[in-house]
JSON list of C-alpha atoms in Angstrom, two decimals:
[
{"chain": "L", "resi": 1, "resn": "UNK", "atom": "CA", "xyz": [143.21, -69.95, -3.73]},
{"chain": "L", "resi": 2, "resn": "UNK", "atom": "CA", "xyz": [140.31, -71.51, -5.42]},
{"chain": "L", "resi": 3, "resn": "UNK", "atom": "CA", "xyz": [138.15, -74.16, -3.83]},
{"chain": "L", "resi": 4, "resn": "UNK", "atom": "CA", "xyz": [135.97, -76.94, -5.78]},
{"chain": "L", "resi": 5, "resn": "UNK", "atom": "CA", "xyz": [132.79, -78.13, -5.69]},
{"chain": "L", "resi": 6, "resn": "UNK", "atom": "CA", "xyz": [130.36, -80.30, -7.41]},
{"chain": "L", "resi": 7, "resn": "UNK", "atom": "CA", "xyz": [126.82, -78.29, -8.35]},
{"chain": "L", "resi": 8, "resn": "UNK", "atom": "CA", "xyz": [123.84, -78.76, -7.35]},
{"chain": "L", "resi": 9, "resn": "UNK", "atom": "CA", "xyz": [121.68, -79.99, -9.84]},
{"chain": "L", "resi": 10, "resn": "UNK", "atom": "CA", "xyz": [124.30, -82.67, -11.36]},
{"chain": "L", "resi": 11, "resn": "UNK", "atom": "CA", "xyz": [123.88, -86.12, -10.51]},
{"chain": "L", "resi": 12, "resn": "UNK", "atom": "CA", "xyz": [126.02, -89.10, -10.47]},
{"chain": "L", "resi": 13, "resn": "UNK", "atom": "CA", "xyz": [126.98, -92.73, -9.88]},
{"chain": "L", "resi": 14, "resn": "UNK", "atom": "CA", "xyz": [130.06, -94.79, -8.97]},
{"chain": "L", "resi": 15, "resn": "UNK", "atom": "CA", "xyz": [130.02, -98.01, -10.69]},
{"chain": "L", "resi": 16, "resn": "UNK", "atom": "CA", "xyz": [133.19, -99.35, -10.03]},
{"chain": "L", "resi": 17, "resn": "UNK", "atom": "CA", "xyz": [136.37, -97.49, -10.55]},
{"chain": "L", "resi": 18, "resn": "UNK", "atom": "CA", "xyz": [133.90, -95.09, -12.63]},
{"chain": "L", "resi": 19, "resn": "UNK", "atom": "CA", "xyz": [131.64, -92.49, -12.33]},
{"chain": "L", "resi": 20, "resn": "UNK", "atom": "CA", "xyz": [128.54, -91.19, -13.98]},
{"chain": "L", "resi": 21, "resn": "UNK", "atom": "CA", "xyz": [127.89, -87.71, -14.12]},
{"chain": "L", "resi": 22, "resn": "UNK", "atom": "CA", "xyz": [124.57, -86.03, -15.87]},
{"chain": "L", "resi": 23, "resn": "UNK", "atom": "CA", "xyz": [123.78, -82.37, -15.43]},
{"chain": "L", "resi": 24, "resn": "UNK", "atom": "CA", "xyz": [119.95, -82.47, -14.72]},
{"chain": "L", "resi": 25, "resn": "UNK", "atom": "CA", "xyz": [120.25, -78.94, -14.99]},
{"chain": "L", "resi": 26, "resn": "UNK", "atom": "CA", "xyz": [120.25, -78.91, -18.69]},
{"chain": "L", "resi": 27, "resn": "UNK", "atom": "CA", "xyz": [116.75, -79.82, -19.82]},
{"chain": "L", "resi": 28, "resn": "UNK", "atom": "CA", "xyz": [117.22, -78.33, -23.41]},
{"chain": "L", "resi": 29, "resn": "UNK", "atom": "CA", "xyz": [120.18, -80.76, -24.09]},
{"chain": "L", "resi": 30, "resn": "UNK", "atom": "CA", "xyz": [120.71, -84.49, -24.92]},
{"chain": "L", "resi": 31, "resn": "UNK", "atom": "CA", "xyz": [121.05, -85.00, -20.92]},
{"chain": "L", "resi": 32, "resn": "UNK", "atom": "CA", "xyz": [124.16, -87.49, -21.78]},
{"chain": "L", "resi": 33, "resn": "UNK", "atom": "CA", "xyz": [125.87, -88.63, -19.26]},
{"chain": "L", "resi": 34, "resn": "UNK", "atom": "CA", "xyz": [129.67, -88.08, -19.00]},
{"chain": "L", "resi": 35, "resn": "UNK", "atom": "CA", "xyz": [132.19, -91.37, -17.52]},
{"chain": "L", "resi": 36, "resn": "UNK", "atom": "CA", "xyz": [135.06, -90.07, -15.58]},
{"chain": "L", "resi": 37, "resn": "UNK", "atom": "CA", "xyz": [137.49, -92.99, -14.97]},
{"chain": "L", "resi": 38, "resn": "UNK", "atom": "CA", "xyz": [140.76, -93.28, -13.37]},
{"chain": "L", "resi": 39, "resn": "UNK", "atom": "CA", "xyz": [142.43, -90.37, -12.52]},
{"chain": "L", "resi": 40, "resn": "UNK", "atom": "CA", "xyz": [139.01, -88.37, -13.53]},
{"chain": "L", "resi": 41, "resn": "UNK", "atom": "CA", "xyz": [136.62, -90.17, -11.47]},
{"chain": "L", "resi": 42, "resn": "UNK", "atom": "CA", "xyz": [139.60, -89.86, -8.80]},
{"chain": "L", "resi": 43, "resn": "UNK", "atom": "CA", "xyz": [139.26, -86.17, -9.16]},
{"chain": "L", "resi": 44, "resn": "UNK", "atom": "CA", "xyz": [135.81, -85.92, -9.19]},
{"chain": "L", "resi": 45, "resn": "UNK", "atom": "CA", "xyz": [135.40, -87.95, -5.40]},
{"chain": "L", "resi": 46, "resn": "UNK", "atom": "CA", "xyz": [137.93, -85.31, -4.13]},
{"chain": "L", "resi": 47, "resn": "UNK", "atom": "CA", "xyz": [135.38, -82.57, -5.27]},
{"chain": "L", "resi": 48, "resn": "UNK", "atom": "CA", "xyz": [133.63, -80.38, -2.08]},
{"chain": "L", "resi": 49, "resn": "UNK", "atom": "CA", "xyz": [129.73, -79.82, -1.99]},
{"chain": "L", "resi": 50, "resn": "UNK", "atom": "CA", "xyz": [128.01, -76.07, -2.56]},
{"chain": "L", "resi": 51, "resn": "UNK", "atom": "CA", "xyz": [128.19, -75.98, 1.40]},
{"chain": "L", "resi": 52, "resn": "UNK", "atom": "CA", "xyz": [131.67, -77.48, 1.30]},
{"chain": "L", "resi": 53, "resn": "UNK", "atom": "CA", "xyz": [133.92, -76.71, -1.40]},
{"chain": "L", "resi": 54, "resn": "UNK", "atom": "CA", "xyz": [137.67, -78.43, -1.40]},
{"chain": "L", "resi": 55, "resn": "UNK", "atom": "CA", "xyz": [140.58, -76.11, -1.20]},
{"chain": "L", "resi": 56, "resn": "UNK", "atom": "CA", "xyz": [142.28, -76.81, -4.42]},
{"chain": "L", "resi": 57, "resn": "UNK", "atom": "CA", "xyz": [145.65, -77.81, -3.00]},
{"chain": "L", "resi": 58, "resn": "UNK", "atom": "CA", "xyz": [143.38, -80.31, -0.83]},
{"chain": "L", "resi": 59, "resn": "UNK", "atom": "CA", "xyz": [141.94, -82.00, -3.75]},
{"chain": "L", "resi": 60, "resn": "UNK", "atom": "CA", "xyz": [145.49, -82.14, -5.47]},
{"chain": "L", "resi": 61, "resn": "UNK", "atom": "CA", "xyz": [146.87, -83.24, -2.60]},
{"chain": "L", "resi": 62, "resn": "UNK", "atom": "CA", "xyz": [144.34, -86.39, -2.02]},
{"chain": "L", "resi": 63, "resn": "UNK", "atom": "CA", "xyz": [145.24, -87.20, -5.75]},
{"chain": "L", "resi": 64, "resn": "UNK", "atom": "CA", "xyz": [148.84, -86.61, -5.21]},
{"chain": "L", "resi": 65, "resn": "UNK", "atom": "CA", "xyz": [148.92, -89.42, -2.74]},
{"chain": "L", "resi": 66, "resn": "UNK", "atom": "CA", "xyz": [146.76, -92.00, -4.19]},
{"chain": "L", "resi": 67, "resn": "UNK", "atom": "CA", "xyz": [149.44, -91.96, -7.00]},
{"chain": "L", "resi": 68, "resn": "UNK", "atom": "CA", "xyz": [152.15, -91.65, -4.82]},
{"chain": "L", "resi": 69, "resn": "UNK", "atom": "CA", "xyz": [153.74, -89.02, -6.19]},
{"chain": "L", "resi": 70, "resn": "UNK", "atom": "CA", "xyz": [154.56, -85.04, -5.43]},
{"chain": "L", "resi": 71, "resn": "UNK", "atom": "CA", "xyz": [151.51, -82.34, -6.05]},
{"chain": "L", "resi": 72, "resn": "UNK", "atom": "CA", "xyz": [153.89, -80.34, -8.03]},
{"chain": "L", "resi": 73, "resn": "UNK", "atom": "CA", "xyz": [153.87, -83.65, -11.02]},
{"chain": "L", "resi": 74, "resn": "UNK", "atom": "CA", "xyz": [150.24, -83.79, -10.99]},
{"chain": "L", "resi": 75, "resn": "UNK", "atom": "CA", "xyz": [149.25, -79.95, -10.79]},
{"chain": "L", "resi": 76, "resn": "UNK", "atom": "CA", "xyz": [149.25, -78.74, -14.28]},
{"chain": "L", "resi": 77, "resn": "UNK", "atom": "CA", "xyz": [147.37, -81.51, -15.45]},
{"chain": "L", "resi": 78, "resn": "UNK", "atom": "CA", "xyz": [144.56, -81.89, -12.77]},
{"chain": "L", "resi": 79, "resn": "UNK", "atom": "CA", "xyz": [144.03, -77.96, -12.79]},
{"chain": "L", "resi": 80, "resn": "UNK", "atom": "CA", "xyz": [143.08, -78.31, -16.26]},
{"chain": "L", "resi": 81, "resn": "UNK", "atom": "CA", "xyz": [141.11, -81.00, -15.96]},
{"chain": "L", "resi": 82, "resn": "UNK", "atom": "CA", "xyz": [139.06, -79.40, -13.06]},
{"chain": "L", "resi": 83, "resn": "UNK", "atom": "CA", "xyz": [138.93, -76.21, -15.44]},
{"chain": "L", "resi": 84, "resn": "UNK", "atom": "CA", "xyz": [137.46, -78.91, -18.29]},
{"chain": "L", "resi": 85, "resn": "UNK", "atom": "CA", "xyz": [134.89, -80.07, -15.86]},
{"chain": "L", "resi": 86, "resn": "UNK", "atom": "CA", "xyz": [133.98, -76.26, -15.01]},
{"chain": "L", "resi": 87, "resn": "UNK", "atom": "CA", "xyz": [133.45, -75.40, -18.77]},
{"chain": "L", "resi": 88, "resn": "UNK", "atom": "CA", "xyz": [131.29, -78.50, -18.71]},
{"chain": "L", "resi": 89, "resn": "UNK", "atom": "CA", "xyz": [128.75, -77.36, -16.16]},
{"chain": "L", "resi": 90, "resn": "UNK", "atom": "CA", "xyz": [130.04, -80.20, -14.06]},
{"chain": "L", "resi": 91, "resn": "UNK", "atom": "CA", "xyz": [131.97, -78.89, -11.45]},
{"chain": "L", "resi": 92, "resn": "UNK", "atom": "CA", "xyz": [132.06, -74.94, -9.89]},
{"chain": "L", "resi": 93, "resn": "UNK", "atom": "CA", "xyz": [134.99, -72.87, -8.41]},
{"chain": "L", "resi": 94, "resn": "UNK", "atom": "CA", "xyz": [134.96, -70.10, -5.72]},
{"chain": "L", "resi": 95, "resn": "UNK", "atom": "CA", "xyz": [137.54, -68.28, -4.08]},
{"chain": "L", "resi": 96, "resn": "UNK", "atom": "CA", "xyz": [138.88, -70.05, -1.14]},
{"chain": "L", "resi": 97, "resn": "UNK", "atom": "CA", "xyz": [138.47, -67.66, 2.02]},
{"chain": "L", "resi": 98, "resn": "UNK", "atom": "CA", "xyz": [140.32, -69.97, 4.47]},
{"chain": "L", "resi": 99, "resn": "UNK", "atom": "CA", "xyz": [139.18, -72.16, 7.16]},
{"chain": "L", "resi": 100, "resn": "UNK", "atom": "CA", "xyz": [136.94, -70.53, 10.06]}
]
């Protein structure tokens, strides 16, 4: 199972119900900042650190219940959001080993 985690070297802010995020890692780019809102900045606090990724059925799970509704409903359409972010440079995935 794959675990989450937001990189080091990308920064953000919560404003609200939204977040900021700007990979400072990419000096030979515009250094734009993406909003996440809603379910996306939802998502993104869920995300695990580079010393502490989130299992993936964790992170579903959180969002699961903030909606109130079943991880199954909300699957398919977070995975491929977190996949988005990943393409992005703005969020990582490693295997999950399991909990020591």
């Amino acid at each position: 199972m794959d675990s989450w985690y937001r990189p080091p070297g990308v920064a953000f802010e919560y404003y609200g119900d939204s977040v900021y995020v700007l990979d400072l890692r990419d000096v030979e780019g515009e250094l734009s900042p993406r909003a996440l809102q809603g379910p996306a900045a939802l998502i993104w606090s869920f995300l695990g650190s580079a010393d502490n990724p989130r299992p993936e059925d964790d992170v579903l799970g959180n969002v699961a219940d903030d909606f109130g509704i079943s991880i199954e409903e909300i699957r398919t359409q977070t995975v491929s959001f977190l996949l988005d972010l990943e393409r992005a440079g703005l969020a990582q995935r490693v295997e999950y080993k399991g909990r020591s």
